PDB file of N, CA and C in Angstrom:
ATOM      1  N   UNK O   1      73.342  94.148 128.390  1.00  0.00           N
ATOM      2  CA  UNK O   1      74.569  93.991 129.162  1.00  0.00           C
ATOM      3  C   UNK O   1      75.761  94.013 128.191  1.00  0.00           C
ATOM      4  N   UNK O   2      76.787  94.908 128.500  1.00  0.00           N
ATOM      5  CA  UNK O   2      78.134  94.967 127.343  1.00  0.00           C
ATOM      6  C   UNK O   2      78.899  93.488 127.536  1.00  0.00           C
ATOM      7  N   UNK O   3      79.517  93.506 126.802  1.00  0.00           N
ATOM      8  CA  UNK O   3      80.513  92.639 126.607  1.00  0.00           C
ATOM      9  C   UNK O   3      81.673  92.802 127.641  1.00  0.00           C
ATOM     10  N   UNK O   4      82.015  92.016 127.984  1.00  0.00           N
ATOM     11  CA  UNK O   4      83.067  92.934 129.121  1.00  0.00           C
ATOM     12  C   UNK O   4      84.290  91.649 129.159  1.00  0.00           C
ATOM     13  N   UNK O   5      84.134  90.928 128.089  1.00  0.00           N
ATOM     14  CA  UNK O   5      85.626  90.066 127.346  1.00  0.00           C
ATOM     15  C   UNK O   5      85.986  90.782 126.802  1.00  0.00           C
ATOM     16  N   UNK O   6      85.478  91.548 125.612  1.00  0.00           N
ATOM     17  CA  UNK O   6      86.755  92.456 125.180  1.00  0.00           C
ATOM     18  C   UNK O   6      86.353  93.372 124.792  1.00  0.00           C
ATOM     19  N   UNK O   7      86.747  94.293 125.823  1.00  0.00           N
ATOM     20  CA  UNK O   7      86.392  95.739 125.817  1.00  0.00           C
ATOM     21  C   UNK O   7      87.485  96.625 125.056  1.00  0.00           C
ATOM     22  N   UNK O   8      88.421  96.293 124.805  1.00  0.00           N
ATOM     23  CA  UNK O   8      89.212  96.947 123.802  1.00  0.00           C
ATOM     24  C   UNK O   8      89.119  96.921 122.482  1.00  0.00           C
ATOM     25  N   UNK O   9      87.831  95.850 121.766  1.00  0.00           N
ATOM     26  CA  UNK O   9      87.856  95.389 120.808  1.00  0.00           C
ATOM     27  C   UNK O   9      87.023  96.517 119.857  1.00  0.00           C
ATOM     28  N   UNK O  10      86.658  97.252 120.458  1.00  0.00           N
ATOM     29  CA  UNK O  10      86.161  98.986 119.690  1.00  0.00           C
ATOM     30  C   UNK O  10      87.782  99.717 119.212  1.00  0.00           C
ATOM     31  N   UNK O  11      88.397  99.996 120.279  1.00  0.00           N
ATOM     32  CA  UNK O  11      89.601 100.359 119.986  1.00  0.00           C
ATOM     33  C   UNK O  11      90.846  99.646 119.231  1.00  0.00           C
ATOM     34  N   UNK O  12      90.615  98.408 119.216  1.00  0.00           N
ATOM     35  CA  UNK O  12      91.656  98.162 118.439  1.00  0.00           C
ATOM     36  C   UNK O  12      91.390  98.228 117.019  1.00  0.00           C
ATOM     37  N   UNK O  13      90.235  97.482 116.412  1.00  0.00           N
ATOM     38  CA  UNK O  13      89.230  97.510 115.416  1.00  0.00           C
ATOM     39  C   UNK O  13      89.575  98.886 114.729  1.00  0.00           C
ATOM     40  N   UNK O  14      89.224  99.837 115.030  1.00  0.00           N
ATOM     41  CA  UNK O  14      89.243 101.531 114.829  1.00  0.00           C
ATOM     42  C   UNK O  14      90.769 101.948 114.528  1.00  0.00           C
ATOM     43  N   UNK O  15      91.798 101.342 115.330  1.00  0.00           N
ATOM     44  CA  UNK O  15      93.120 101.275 115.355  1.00  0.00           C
ATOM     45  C   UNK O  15      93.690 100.408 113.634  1.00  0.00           C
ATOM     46  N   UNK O  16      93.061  99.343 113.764  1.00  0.00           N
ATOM     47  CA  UNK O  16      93.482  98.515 112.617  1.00  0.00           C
ATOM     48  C   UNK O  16      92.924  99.282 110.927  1.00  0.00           C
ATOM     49  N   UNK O  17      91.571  99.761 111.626  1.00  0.00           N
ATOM     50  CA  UNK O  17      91.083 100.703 109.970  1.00  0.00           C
ATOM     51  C   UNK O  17      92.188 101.781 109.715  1.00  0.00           C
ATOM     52  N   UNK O  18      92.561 102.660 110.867  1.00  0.00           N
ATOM     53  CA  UNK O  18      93.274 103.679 110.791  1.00  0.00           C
ATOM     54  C   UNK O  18      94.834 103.061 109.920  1.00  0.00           C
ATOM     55  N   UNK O  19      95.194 101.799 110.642  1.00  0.00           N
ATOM     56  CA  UNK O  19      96.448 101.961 110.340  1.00  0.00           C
ATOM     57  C   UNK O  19      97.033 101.393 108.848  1.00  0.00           C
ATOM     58  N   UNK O  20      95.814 100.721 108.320  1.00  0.00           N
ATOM     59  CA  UNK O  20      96.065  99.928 106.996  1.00  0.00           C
ATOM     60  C   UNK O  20      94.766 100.464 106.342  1.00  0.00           C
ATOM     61  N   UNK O  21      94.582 101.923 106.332  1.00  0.00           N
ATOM     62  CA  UNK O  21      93.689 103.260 105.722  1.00  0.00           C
ATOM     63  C   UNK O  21      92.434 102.567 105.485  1.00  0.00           C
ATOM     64  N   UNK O  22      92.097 101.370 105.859  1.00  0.00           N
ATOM     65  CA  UNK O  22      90.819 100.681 105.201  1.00  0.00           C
ATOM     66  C   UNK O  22      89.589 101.585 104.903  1.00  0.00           C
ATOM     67  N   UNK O  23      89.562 102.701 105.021  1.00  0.00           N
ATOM     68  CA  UNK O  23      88.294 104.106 104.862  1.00  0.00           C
ATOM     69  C   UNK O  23      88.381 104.008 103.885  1.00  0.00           C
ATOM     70  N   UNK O  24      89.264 103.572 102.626  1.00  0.00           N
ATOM     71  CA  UNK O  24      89.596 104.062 101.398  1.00  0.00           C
ATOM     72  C   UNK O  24      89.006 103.120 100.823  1.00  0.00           C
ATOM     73  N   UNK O  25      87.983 101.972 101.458  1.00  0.00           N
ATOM     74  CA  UNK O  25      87.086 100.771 100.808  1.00  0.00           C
ATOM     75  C   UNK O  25      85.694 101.365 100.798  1.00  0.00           C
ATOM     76  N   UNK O  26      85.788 102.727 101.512  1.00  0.00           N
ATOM     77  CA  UNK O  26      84.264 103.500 101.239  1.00  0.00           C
ATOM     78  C   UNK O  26      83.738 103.745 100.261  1.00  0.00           C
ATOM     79  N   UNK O  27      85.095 104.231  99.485  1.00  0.00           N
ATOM     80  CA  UNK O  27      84.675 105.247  98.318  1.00  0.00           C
ATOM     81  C   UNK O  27      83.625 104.299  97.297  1.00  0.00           C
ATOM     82  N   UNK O  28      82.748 104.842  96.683  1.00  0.00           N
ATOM     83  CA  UNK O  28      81.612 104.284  96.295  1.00  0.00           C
ATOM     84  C   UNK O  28      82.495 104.103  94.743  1.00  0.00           C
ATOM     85  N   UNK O  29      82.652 104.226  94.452  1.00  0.00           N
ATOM     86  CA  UNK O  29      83.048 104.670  93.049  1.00  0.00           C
ATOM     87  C   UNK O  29      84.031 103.346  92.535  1.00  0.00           C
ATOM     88  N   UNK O  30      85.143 103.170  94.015  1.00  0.00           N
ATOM     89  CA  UNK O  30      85.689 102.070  93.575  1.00  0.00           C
ATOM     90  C   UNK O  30      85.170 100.699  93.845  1.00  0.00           C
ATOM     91  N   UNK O  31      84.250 100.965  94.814  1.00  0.00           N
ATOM     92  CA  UNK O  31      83.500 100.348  95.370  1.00  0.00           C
ATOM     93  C   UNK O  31      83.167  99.300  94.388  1.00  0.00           C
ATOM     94  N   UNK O  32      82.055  99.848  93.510  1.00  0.00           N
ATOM     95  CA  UNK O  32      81.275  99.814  93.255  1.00  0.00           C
ATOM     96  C   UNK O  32      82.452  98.881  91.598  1.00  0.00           C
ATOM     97  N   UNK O  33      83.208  99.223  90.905  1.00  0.00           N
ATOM     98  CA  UNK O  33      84.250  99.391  90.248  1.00  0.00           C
ATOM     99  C   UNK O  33      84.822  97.731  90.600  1.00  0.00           C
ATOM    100  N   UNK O  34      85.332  97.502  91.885  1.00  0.00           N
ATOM    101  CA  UNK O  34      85.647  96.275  92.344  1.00  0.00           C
ATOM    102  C   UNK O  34      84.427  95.163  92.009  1.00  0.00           C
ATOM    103  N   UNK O  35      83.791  95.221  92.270  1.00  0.00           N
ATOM    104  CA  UNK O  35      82.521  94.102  92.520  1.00  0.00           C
ATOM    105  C   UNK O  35      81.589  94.173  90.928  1.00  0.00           C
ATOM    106  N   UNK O  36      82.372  94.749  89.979  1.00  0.00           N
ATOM    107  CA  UNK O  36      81.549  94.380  88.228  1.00  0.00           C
ATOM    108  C   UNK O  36      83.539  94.023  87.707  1.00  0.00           C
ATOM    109  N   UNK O  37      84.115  94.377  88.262  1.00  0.00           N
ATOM    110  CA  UNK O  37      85.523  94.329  87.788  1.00  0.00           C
ATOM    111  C   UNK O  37      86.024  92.582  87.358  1.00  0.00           C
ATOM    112  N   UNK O  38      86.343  92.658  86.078  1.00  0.00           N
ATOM    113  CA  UNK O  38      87.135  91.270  85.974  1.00  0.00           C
ATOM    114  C   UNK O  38      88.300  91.174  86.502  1.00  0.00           C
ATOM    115  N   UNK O  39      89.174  92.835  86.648  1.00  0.00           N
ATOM    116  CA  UNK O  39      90.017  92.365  87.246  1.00  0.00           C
ATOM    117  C   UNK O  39      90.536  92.336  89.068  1.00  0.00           C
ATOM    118  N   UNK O  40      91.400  91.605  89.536  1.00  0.00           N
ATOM    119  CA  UNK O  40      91.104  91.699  90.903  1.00  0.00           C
ATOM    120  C   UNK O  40      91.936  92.624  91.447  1.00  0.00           C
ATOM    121  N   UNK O  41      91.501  93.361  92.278  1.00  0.00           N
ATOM    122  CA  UNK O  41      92.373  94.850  92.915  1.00  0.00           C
ATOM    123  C   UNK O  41      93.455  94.435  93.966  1.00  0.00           C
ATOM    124  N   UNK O  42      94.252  94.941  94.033  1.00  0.00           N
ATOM    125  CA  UNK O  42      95.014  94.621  95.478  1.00  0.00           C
ATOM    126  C   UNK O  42      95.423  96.238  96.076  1.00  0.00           C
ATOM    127  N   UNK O  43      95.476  96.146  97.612  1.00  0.00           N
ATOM    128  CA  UNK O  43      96.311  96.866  98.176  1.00  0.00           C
ATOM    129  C   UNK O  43      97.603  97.165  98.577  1.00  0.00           C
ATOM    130  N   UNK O  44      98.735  98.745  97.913  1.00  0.00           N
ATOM    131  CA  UNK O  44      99.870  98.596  98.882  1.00  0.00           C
ATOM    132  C   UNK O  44     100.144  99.835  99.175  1.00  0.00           C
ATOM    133  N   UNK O  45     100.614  99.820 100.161  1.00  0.00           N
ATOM    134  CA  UNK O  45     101.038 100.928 100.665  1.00  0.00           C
ATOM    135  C   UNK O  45      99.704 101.853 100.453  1.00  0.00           C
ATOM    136  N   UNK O  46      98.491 101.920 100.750  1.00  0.00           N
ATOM    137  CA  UNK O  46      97.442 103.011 100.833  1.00  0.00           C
ATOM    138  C   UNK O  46      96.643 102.759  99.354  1.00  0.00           C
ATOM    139  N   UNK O  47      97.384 102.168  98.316  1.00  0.00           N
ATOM    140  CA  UNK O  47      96.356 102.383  97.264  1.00  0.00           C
ATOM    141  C   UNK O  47      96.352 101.039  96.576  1.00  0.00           C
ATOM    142  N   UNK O  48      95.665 101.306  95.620  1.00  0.00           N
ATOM    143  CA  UNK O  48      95.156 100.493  94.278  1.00  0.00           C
ATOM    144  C   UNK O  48      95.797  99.848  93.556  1.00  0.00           C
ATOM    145  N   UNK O  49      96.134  99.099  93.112  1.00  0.00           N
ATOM    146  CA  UNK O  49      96.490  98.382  91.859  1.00  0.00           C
ATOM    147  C   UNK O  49      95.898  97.308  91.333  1.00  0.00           C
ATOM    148  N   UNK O  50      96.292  96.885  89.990  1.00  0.00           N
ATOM    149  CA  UNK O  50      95.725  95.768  89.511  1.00  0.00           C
ATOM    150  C   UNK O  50      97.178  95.121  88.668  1.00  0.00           C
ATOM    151  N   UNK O  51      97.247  93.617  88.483  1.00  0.00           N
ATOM    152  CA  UNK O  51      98.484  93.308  87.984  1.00  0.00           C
ATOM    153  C   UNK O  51      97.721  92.991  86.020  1.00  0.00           C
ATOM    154  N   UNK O  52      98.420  93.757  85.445  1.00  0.00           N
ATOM    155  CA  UNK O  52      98.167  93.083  84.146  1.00  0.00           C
ATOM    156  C   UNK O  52      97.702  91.566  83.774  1.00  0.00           C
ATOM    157  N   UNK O  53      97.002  91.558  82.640  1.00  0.00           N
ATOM    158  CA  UNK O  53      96.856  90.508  81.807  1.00  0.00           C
ATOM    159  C   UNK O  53      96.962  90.302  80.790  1.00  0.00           C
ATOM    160  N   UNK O  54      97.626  89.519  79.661  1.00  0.00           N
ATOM    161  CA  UNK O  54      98.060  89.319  78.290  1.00  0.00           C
ATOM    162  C   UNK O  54      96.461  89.950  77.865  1.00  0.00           C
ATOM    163  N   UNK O  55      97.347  91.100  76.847  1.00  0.00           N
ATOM    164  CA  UNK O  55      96.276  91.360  75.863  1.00  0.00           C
ATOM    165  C   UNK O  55      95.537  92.794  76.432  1.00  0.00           C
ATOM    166  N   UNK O  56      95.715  93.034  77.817  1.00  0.00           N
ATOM    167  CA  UNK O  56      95.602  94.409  78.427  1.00  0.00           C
ATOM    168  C   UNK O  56      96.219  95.704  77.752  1.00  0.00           C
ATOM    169  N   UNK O  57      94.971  96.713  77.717  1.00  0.00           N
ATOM    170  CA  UNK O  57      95.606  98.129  77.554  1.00  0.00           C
ATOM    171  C   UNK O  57      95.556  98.801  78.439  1.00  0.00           C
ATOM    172  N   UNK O  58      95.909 100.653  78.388  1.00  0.00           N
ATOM    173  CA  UNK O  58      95.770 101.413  79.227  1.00  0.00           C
ATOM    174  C   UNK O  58      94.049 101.207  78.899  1.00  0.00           C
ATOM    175  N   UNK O  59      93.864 101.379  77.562  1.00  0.00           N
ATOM    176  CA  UNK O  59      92.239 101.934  77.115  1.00  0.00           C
ATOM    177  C   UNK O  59      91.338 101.067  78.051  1.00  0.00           C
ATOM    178  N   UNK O  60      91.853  99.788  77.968  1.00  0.00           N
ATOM    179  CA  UNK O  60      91.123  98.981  78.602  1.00  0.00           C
ATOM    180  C   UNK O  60      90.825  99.106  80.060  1.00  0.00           C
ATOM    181  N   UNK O  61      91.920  99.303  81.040  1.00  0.00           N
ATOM    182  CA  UNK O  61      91.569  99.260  81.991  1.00  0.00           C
ATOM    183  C   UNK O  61      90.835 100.532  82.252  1.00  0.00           C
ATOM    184  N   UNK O  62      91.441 101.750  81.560  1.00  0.00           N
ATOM    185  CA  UNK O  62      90.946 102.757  82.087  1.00  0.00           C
ATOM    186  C   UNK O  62      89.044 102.930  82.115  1.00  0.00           C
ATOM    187  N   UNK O  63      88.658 102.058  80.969  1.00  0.00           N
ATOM    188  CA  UNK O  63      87.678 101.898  80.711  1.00  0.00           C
ATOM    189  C   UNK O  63      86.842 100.740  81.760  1.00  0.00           C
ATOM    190  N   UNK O  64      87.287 100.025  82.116  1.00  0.00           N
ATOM    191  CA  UNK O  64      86.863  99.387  83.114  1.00  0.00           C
ATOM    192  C   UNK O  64      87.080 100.000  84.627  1.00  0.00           C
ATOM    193  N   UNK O  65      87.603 100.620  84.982  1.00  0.00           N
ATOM    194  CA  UNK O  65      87.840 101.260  86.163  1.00  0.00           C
ATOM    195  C   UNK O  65      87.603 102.719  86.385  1.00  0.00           C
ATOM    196  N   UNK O  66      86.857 103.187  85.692  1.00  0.00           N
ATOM    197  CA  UNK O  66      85.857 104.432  84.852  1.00  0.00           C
ATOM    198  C   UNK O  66      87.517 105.613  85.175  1.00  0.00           C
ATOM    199  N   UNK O  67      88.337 105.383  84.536  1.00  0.00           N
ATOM    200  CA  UNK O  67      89.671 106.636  84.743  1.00  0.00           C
ATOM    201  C   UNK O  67      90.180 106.792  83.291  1.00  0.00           C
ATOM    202  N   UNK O  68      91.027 107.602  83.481  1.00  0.00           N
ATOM    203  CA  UNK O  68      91.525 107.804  82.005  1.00  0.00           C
ATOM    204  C   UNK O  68      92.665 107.527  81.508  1.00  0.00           C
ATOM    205  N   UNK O  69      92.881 107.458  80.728  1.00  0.00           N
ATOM    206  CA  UNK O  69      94.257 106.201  80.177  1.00  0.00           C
ATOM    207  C   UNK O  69      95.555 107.438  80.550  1.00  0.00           C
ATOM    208  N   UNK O  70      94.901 108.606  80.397  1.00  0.00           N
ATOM    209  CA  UNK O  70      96.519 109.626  80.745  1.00  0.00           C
ATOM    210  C   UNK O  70      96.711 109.711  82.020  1.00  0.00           C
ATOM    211  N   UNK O  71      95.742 109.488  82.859  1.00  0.00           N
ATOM    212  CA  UNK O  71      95.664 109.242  84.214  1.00  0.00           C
ATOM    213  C   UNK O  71      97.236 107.811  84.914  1.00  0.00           C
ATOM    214  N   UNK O  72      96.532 106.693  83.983  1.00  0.00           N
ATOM    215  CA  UNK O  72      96.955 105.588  84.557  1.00  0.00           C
ATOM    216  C   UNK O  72      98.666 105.641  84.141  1.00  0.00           C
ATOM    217  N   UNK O  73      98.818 106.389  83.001  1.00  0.00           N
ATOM    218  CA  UNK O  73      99.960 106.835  82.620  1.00  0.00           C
ATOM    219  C   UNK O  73     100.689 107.138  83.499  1.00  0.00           C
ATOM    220  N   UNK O  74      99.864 107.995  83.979  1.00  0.00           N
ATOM    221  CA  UNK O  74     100.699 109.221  85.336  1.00  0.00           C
ATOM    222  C   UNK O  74     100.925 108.710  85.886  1.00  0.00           C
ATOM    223  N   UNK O  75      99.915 108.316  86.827  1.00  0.00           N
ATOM    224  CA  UNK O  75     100.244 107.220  87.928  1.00  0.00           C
ATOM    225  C   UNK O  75     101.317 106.458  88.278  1.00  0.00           C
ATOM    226  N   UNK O  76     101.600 105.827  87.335  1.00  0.00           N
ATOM    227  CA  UNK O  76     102.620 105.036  87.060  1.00  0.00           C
ATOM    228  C   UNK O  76     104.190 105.399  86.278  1.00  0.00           C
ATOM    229  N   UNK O  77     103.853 106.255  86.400  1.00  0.00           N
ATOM    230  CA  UNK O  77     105.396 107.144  85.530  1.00  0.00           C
ATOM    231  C   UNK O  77     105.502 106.132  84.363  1.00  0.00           C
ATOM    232  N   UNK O  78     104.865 106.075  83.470  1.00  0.00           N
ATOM    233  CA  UNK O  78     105.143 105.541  82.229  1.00  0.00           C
ATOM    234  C   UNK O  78     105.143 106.719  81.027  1.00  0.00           C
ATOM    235  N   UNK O  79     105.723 106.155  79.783  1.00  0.00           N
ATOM    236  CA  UNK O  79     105.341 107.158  78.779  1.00  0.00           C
ATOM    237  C   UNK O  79     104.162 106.423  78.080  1.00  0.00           C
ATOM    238  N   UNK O  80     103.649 107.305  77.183  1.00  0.00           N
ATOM    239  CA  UNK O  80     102.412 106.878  76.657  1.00  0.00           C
ATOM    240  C   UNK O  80     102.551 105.843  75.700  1.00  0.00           C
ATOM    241  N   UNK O  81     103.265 105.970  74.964  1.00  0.00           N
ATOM    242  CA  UNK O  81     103.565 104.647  73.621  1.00  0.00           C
ATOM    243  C   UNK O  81     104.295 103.403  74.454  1.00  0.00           C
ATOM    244  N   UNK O  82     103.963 103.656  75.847  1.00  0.00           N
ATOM    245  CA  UNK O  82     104.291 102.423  76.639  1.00  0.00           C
ATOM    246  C   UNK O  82     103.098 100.635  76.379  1.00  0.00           C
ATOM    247  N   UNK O  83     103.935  99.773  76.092  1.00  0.00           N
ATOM    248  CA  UNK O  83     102.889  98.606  75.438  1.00  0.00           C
ATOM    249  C   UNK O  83     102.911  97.416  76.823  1.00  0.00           C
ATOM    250  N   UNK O  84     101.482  97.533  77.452  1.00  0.00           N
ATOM    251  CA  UNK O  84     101.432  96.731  78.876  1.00  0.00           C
ATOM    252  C   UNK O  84     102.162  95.339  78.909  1.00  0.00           C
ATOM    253  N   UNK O  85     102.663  94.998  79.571  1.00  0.00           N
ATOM    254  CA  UNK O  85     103.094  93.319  79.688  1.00  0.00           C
ATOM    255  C   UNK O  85     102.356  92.421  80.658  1.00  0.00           C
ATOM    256  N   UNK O  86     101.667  91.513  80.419  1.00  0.00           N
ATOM    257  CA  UNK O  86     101.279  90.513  81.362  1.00  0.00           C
ATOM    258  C   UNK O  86     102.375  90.526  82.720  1.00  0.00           C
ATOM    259  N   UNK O  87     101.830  91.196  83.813  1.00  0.00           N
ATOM    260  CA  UNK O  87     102.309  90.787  85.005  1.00  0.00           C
ATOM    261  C   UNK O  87     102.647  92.412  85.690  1.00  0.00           C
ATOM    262  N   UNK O  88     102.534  93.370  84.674  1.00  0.00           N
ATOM    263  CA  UNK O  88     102.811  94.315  85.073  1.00  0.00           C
ATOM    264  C   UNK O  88     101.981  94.914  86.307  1.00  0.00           C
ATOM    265  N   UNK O  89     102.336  95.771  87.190  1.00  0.00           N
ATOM    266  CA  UNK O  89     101.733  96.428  88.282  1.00  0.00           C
ATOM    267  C   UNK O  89     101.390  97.816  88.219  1.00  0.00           C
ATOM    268  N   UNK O  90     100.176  97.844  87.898  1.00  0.00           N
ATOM    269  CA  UNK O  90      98.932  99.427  87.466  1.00  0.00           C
ATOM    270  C   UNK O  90      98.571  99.612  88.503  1.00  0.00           C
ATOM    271  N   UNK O  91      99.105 100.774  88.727  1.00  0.00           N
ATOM    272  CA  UNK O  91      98.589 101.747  90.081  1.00  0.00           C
ATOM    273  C   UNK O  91      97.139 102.258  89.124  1.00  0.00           C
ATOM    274  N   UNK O  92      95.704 102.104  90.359  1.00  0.00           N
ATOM    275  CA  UNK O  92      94.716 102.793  89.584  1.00  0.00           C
ATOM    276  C   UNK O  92      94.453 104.614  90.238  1.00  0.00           C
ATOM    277  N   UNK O  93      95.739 104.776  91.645  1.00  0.00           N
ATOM    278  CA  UNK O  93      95.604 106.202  92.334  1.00  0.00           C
ATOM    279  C   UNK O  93      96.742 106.974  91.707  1.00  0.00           C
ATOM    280  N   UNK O  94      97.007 107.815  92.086  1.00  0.00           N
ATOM    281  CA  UNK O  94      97.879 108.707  92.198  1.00  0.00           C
ATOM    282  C   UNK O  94      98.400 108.354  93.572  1.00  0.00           C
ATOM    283  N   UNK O  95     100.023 108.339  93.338  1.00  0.00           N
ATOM    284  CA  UNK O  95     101.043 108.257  94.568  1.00  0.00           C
ATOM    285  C   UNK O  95     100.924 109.255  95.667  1.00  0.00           C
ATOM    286  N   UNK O  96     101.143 108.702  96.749  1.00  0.00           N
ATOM    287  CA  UNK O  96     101.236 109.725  97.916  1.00  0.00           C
ATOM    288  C   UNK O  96     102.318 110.534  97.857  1.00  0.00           C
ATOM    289  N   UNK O  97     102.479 111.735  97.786  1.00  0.00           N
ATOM    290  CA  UNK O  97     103.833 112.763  98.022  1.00  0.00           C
ATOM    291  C   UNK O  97     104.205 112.787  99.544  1.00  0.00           C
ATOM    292  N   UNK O  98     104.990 112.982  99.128  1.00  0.00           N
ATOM    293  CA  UNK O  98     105.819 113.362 101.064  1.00  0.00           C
ATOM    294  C   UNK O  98     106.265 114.413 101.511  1.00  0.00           C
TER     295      UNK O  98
END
């Protein structure tokens, strides 16, 4: 016998993944990346980040988050002889274009 308290609760559910991209918790890779990770990920606006910690590099994270340090560069519009600061905000995607 269905549920028939809340029958919208397929649709909204489906509505809420769509609208705060949650599909993007599939990907195995980061998946997988999050859950051995010391550091803790957050979401904005569609993607990734992680906030620095004293003593953080690009090498480092990139190495922990299996990407590449010219990558995280990009990402973030930094230049390369850029030196991380505790508190800083590392995009681990590439930005959405418009």
């Amino acid at each position: 016998k269905p549920d028939t308290h809340y029958p919208a609760y397929a649709t909204s559910l489906i509505s809420i993944i769509e609208l705060y991209e949650l599909h993007k918790f599939d990907r195995s890779k980061l998946r997988d990346t999050w859950i051995d990770s010391p550091h803790e990920t957050f979401l904005a606006n569609g993607l990734l980040y992680v906030i620095a910690r004293d003593g953080d590099t690009f090498e480092k994270l990139a190495d922990e988050f299996e990407t590449s340090r010219r990558k995280l560069i990009k990402y973030n519009d930094l230049y390369k002889e850029y030196t991380l600061k505790q508190g800083d905000i590392i995009y681990l995607e590439k930005k959405h274009t418009k």
